[in-house]
Short mmCIF file of C-alpha atoms and ligand atoms in Angstrom, two decimals:
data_model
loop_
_atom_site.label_atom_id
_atom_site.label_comp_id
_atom_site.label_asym_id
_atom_site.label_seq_id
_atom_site.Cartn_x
_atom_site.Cartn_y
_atom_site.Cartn_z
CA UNK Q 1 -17.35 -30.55 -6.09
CA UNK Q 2 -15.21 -28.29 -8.37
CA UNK Q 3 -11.74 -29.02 -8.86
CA UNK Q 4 -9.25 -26.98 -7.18
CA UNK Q 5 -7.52 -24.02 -9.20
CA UNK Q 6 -3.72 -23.75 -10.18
CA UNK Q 7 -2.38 -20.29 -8.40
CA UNK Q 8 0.67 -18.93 -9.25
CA UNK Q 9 3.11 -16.35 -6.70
CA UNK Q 10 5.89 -14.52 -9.38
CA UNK Q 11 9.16 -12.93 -8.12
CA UNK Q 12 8.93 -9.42 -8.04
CA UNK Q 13 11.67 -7.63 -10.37
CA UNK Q 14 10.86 -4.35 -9.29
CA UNK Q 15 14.28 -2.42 -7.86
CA UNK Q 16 13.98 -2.63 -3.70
CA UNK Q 17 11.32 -4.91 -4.16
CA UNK Q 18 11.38 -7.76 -1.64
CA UNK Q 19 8.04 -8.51 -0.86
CA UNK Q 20 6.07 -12.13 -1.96
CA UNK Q 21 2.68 -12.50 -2.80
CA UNK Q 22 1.90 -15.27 -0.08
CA UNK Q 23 3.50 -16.91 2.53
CA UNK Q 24 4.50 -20.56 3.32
CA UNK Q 25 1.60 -20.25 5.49
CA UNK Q 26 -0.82 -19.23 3.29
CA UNK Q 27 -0.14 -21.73 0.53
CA UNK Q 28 -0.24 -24.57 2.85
CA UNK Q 29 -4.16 -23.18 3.42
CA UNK Q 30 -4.39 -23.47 -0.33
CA UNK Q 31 -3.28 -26.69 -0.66
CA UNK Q 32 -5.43 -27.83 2.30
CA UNK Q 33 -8.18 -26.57 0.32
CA UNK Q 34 -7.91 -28.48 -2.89
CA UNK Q 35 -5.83 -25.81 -4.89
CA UNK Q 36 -2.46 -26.12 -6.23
CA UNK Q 37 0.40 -23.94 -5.75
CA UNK Q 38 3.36 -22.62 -7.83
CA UNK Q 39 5.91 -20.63 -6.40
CA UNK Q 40 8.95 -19.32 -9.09
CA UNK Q 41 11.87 -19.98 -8.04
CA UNK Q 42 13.57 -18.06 -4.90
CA UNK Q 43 10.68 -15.18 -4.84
CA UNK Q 44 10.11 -15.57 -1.25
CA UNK Q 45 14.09 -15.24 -0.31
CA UNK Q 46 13.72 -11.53 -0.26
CA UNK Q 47 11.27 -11.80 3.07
CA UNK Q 48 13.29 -15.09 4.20
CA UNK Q 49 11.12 -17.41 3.11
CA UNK Q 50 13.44 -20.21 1.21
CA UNK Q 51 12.29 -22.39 -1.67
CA UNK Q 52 12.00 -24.97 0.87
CA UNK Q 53 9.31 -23.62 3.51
CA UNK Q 54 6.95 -23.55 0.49
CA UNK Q 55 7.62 -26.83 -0.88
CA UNK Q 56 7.63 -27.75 3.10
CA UNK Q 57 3.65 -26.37 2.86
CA UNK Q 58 2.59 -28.92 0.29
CA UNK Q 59 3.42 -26.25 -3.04
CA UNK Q 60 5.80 -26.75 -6.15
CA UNK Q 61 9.07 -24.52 -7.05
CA UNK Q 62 8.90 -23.83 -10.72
CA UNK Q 63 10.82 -21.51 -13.13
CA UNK Q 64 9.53 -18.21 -14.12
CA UNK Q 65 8.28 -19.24 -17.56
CA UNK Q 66 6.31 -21.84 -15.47
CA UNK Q 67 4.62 -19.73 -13.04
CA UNK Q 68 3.42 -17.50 -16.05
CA UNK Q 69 2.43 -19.92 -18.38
CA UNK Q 70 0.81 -22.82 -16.33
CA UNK Q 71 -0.72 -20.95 -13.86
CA UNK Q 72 -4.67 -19.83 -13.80
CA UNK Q 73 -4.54 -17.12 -10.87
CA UNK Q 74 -1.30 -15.46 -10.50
CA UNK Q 75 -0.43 -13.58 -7.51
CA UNK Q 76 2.48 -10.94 -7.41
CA UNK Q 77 2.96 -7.69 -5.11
CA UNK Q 78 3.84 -5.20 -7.38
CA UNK Q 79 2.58 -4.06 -10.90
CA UNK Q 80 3.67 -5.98 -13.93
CA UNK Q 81 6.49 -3.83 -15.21
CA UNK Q 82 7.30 -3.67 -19.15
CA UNK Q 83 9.74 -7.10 -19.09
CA UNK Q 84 6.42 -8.46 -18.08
CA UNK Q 85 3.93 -7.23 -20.38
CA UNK Q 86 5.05 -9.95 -22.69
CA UNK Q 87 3.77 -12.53 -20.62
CA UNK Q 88 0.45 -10.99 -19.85
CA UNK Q 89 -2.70 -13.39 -21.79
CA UNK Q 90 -5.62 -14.20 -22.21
CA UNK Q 91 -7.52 -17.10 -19.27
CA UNK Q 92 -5.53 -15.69 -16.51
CA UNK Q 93 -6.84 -14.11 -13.72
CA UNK Q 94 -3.98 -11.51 -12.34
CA UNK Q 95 -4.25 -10.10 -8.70
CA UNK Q 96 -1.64 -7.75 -7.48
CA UNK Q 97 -1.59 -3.94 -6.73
CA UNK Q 98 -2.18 -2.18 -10.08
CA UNK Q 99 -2.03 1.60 -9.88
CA UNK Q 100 -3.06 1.32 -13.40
CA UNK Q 101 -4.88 5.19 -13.25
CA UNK Q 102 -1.37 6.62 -13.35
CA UNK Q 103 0.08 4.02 -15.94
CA UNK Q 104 -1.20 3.97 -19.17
CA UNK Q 105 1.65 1.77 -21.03
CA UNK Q 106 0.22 -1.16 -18.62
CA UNK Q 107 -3.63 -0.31 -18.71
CA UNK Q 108 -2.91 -0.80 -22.58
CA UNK Q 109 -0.79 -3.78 -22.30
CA UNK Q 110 -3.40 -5.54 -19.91
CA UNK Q 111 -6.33 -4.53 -22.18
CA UNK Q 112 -4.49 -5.92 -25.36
CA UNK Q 113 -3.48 -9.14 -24.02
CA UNK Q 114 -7.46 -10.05 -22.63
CA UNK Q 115 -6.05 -10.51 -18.86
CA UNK Q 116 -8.32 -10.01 -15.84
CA UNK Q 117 -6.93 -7.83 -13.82
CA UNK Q 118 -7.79 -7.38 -10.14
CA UNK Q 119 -6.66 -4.88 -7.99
CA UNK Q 120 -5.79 -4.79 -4.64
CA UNK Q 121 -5.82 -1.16 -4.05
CA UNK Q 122 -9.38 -1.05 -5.17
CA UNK Q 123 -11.20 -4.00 -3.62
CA UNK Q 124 -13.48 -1.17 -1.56
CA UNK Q 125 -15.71 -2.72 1.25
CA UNK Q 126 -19.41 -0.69 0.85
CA UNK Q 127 -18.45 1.58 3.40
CA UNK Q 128 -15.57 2.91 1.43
CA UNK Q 129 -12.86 1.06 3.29
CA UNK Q 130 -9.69 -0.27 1.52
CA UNK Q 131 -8.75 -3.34 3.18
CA UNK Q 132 -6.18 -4.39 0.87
CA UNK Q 133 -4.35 -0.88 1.22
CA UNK Q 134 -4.60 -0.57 4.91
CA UNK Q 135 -2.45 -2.92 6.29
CA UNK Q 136 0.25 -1.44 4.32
CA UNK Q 137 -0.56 2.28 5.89
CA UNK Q 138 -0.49 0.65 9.20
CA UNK Q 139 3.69 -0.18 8.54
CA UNK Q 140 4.28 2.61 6.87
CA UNK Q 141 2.67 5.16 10.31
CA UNK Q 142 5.04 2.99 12.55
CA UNK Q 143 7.66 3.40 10.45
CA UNK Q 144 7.15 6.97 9.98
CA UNK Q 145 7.92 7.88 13.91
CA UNK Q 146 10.84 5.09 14.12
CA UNK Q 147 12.45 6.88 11.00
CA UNK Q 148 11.73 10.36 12.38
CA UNK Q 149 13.58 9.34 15.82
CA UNK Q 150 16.29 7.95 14.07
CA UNK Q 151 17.03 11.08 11.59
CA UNK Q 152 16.57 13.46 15.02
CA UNK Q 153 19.67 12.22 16.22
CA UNK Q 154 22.76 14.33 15.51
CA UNK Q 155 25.08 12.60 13.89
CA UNK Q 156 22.02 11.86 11.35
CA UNK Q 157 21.88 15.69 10.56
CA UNK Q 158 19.35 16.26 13.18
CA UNK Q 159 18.84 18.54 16.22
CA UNK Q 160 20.39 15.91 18.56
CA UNK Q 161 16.98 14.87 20.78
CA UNK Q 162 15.73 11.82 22.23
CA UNK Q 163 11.90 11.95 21.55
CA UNK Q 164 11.18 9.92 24.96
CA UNK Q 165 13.43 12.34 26.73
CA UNK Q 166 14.40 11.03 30.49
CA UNK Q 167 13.14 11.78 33.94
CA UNK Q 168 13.76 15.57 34.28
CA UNK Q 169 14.19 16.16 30.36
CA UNK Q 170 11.27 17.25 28.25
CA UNK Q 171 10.03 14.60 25.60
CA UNK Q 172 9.82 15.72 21.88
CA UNK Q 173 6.99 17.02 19.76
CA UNK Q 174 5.61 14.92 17.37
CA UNK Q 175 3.27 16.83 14.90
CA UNK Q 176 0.82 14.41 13.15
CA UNK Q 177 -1.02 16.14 9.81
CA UNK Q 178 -4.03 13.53 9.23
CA UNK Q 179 -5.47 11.03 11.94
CA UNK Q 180 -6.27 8.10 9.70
CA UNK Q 181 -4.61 5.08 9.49
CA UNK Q 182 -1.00 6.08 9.02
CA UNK Q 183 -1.69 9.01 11.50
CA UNK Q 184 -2.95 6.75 14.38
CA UNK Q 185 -0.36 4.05 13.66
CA UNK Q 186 2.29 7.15 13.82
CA UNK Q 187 0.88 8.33 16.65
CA UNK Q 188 1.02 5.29 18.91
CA UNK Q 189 4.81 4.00 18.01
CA UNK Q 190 5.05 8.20 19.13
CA UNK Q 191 3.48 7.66 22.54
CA UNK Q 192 5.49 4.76 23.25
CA UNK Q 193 8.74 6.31 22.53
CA UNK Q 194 7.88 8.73 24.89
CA UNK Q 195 6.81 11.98 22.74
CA UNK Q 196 4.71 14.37 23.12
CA UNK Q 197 2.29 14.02 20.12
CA UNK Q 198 -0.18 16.38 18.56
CA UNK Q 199 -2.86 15.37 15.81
CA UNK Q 200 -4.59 17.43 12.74
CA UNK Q 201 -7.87 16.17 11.52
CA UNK Q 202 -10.01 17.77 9.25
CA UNK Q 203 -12.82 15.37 10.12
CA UNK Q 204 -14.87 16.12 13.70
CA UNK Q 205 -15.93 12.12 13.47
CA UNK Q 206 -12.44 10.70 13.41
CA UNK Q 207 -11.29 12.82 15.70
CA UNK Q 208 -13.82 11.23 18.06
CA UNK Q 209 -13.25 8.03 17.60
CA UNK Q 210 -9.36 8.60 17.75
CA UNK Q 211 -10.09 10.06 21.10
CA UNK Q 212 -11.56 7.44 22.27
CA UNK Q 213 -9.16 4.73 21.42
CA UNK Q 214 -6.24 6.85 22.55
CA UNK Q 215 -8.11 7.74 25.53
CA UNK Q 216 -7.10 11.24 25.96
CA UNK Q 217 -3.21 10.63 25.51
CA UNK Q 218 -2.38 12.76 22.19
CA UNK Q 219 -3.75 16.34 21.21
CA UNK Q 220 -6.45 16.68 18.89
CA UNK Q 221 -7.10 19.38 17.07
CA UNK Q 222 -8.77 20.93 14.16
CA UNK Q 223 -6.53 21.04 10.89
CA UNK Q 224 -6.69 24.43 9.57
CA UNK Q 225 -3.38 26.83 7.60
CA UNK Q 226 -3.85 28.51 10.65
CA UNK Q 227 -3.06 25.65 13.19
CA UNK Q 228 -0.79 24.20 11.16
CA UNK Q 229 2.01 27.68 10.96
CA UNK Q 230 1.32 27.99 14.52
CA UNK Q 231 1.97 23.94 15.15
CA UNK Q 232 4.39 23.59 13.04
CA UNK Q 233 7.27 26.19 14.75
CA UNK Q 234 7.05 23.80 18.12
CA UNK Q 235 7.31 20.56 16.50
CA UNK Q 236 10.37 18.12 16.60
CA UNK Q 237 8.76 16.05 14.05
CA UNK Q 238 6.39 16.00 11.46
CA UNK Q 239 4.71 13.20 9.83
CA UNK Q 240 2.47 13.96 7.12
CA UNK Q 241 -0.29 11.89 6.58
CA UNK Q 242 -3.08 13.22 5.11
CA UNK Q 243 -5.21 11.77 1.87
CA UNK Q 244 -7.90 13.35 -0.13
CA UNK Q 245 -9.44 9.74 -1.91
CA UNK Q 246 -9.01 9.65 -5.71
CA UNK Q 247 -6.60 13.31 -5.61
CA UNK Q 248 -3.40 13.97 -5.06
CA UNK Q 249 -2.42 15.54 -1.56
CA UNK Q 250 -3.29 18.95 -0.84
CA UNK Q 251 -0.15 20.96 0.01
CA UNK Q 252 -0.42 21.84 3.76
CA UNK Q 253 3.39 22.83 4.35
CA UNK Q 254 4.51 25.42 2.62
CA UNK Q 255 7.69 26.54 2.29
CA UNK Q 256 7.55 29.41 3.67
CA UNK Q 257 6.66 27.55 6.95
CA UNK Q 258 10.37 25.36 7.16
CA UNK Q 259 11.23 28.91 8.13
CA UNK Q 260 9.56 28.66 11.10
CA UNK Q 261 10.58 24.80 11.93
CA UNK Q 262 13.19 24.20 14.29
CA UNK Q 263 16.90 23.87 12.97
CA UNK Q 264 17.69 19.85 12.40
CA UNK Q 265 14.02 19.11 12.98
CA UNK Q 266 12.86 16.34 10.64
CA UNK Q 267 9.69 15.95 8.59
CA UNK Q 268 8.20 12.17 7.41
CA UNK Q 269 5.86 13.36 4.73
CA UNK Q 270 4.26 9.27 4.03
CA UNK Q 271 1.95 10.82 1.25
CA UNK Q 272 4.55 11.28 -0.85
CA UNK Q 273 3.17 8.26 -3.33
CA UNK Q 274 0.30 10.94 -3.33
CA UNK Q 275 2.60 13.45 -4.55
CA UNK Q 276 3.24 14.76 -0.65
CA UNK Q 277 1.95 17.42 1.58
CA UNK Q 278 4.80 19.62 1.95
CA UNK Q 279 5.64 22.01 -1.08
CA UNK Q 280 9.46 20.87 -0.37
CA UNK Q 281 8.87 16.99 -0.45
CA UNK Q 282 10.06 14.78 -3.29
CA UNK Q 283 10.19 10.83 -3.73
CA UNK Q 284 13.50 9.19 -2.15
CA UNK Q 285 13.90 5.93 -1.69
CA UNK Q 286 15.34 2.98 1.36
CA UNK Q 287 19.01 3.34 -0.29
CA UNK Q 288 18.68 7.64 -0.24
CA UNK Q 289 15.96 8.11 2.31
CA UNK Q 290 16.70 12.25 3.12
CA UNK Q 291 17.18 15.15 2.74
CA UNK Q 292 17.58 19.05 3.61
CA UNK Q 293 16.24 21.77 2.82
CA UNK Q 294 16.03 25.03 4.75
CA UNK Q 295 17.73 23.22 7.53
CA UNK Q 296 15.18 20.81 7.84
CA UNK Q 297 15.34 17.07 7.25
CA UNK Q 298 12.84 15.74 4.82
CA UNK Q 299 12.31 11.78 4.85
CA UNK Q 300 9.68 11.11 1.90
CA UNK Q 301 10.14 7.06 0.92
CA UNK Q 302 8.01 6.53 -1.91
CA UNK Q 303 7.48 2.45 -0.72
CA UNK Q 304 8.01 2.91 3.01
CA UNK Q 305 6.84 -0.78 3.97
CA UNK Q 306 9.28 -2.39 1.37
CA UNK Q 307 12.14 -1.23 4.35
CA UNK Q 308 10.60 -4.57 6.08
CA UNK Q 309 9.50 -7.06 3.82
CA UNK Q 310 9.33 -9.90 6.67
CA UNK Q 311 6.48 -7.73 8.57
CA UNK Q 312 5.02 -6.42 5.04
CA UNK Q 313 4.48 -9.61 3.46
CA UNK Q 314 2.84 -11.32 6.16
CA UNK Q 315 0.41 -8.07 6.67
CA UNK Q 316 -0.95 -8.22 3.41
CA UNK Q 317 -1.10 -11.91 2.85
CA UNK Q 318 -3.12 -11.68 5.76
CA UNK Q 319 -5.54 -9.61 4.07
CA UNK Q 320 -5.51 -10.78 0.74
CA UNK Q 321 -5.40 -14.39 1.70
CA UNK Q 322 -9.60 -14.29 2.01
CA UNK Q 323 -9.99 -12.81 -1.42
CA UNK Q 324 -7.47 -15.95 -3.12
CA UNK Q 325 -9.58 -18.03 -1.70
CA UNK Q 326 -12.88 -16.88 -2.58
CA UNK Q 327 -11.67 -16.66 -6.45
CA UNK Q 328 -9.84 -19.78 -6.03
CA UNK Q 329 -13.15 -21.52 -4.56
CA UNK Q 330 -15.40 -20.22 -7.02
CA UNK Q 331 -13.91 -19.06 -10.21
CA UNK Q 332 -13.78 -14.66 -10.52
CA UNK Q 333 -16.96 -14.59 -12.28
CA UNK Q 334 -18.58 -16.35 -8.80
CA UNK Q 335 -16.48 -14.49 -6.40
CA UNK Q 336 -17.39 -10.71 -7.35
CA UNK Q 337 -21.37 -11.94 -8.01
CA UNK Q 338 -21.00 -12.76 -4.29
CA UNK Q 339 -18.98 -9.76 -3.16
CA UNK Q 340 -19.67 -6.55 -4.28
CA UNK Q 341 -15.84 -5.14 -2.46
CA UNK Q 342 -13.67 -7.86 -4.83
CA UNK Q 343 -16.00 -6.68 -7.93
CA UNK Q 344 -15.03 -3.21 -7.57
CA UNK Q 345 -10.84 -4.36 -7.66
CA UNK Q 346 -12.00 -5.77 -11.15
CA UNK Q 347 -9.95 -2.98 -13.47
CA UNK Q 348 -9.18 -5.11 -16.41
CA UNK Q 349 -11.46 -7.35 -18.23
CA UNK Q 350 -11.37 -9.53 -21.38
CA UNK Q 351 -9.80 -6.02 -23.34
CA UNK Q 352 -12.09 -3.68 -21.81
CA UNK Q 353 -11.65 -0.82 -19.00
CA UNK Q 354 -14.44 -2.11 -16.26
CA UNK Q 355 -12.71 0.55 -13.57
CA UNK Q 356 -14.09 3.79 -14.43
CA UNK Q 357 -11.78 5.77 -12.95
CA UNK Q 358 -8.77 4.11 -14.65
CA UNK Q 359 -11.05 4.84 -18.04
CA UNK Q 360 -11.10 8.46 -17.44
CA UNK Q 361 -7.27 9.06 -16.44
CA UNK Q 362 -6.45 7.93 -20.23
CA UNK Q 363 -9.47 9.38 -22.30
CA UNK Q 364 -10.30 5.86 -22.87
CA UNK Q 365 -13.76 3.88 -22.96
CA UNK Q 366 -15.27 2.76 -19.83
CA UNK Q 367 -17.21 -0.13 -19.34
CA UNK Q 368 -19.23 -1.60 -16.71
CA UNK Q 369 -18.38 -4.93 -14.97
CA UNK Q 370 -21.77 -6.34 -15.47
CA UNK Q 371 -21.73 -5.67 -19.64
CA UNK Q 372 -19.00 -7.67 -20.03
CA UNK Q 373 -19.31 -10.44 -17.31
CA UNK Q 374 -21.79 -12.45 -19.26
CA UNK Q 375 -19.22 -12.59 -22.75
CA UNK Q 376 -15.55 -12.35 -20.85
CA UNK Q 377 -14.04 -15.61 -21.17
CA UNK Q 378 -12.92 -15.78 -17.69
CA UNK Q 379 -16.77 -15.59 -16.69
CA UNK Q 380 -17.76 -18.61 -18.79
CA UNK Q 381 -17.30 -21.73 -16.10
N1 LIG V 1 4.92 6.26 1.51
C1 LIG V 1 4.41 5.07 1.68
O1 LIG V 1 5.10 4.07 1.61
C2 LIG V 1 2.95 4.91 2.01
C3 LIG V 1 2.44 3.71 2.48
C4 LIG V 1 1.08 3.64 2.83
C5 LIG V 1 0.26 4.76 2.68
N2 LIG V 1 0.80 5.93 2.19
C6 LIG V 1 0.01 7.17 2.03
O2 LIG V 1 -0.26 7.73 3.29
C7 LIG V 1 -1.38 8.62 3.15
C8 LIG V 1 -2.38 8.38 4.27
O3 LIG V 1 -2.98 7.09 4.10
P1 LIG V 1 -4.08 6.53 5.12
O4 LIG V 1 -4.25 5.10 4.79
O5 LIG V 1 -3.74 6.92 6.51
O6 LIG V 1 -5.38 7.33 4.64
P2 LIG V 1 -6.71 7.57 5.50
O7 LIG V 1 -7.77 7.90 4.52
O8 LIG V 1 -6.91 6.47 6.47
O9 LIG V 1 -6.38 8.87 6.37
C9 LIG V 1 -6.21 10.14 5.81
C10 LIG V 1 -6.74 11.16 6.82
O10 LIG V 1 -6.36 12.47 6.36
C11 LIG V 1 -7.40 13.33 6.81
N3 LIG V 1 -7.27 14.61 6.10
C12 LIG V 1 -7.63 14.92 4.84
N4 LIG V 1 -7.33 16.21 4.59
C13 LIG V 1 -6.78 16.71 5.72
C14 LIG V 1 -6.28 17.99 6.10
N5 LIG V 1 -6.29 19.02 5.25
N6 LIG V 1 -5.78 18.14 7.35
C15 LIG V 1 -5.76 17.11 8.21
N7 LIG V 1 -6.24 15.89 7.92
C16 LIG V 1 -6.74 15.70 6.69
C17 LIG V 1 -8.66 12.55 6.53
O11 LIG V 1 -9.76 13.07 7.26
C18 LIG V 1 -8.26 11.15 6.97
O12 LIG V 1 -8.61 10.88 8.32
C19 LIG V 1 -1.93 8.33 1.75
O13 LIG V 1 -1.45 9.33 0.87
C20 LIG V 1 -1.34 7.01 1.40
O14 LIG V 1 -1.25 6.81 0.00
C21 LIG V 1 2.11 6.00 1.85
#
């Protein structure tokens, strides 16, 4: 029987940060398995999980220098940031979200230091799914309508209406640009507020399926410029939630449409870490969330599920949980032989690009998972 591995959860230092890598719950599966857990100091205080609910589940509290240096899997939320780098080496196995394609200070720093990298945001199931991103779009659609009846109401700069209106009061209009996951999870916190919701789908399939699981209670209709000026000058809200995989987000509001939008009406554009979907839209953050321009508000929160770390954590630990375990189990070069969706979050290996489209983002040399499996140090158990 092998012997259980040594995994590792860091604090996250990123500002507004407050996530953890794993829960009390999922450690105490870890233990129960064989493995052993580190936890640095106070990282889980940020989604009210104290030092003591971990230690509680059977793992160990240890400094920061600890959690780097003794660990053989380390777990963390966020990207490792440049404080970090210096701790990146050689033997451990790192599994977080990466965004490495639009950070080429880190893709270096993890190449140089012989890390394997894994990350979440590309573990892609064979047909295309992302299950490591998803549960993160499915917090950031709810919060999208919440936010967007909160900035509606007057005081907030807003026009000063209750989406769910009241017996003898029309509801709102929620406009929905892109019925995927944050557009569906908009749409339903919509519906139960009250509103009257409308979604745009370029694809005739989803829109098919989304009528079936919302059973005929929102509007679907074909995204088109067209649609969207004529949509756009009845609409209370607008959450835009559209993504093009591997591009940035085509512009579907253009300026010259807020002329047409409703004084105090308020616009959610959630692809804003794609760069956005309305020409006006620009990164803000939980401290700053809006803005107005043209008399419209614009609420475009880069990190939307770091507003609720309690809910946030626990989604994705739920989803990455599987994937700990199966490297933990077998060792990474075991784990992506046996699953093709974990081999494909493989970005980093033993100094060489394996992700090819983090290769061609810096002009740098791609190379395949399978070349360097057989020499990579972390593939030699
Ligand atoms: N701001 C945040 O905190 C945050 C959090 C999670 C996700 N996001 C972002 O939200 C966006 C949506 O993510 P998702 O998980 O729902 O993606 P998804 O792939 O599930 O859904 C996107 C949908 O957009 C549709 N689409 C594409 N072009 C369109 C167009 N021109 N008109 C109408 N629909 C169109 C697609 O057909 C698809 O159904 C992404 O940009 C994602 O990065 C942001």
């Amino acid at each position: 029987m092998p012997r259980g591995m040594r995994i590792g959860v860091a604090k996250e230092i990123k500002t507004d940060e407050y996530r953890i890598a794993l829960t009390p719950a999922g450690a105490r599966e870890l233990v129960l398995k064989g493995h052993e857990v580190l936890i640095e100091t106070t990282a889980g205080d940020g989604s009210s999980f104290p030092d003591a609910d971990y230690v509680r589940a059977g793992a160990q509290i240890v400094s920061l220098d600890d959690v780097w240096s003794r660990s053989e899997m380390l777990l963390k939320v966020k990207e490792p940031i440049e404080p970090e780098y210096k701790r990146l080496r050689e033997g451990l196995v790192l599994f977080t979200y990466l965004h490495i394609a639009a950070d080429e200070p880190l893709t270096r720093a993890l190449a140089d230091s012989g890390i394997a990298a894994v990350a979440y945001e590309t573990v892609e199931t064979d047909d295309g799914r992302l299950p490591l991103l998803a549960p993160m779009s499915e917090v950031a659609g709810r919060i999208a309508s919440q936010a967007g009846a909160y900035f509606l109401e007057k005081p907030l700069g807003g026009r000063g209406l209750l989406l769910g209106g009241v017996p003898g009061v029309s509801p709102g209009r929620v406009l929905i640009l892109g019925g995927g996951i944050v557009g569906y999870n908009a749409a339903i916190i919509a519906l139960g507020l009250g509103a009257q919701v409308t979604i745009l789908e370029r694809s005739i399939d989803r829109m098919r399926h989304l009528e079936e699981i919302l059973s005929g209670r929102v509007s679907l209709v074909m995204s088109s410029t067209l649609q969207i000026e004529s949509s756009i000058s009845e609409a209370d809200l607008v959450i835009g939630a559209v993504l093009i995989p591997g591009a940035r987000a085509p512009k579907l509001v253009t300026r010259e449409m807020l002329k047409e939008m409703k004084q105090g009406s308020v616009i959610v554009d959630v692809a804003i870490d794609q760069g956005g979907c309305v020409e006006t839209a620009h990164p803000t953050t939980h401290s700053d969330p809006v803005y107005v321009v043209d008399g419209v508000t614009h609420y475009c929160v880069a990190n939307m599920p770091g507003g609720v770390p309690i809910t946030s954590t626990k989604a994705l630990t739920n989803a990455t949980l599987p994937y700990v375990e199966e490297i933990a189990e077998h060792g990474l070069a075991r784990a992506v032989a046996a699953d093709r969706a974990l081999a494909r979050g493989v970005n980093v290996l033993d100094g060489k690009i394996v992700y090819e489209a983090v290769a061609e983002a810096h002009g740098l040399e791609f190379t395949p998972l399978e070349e360097v499996t057989e020499s990579a140090a972390h593939f030699q158990s």
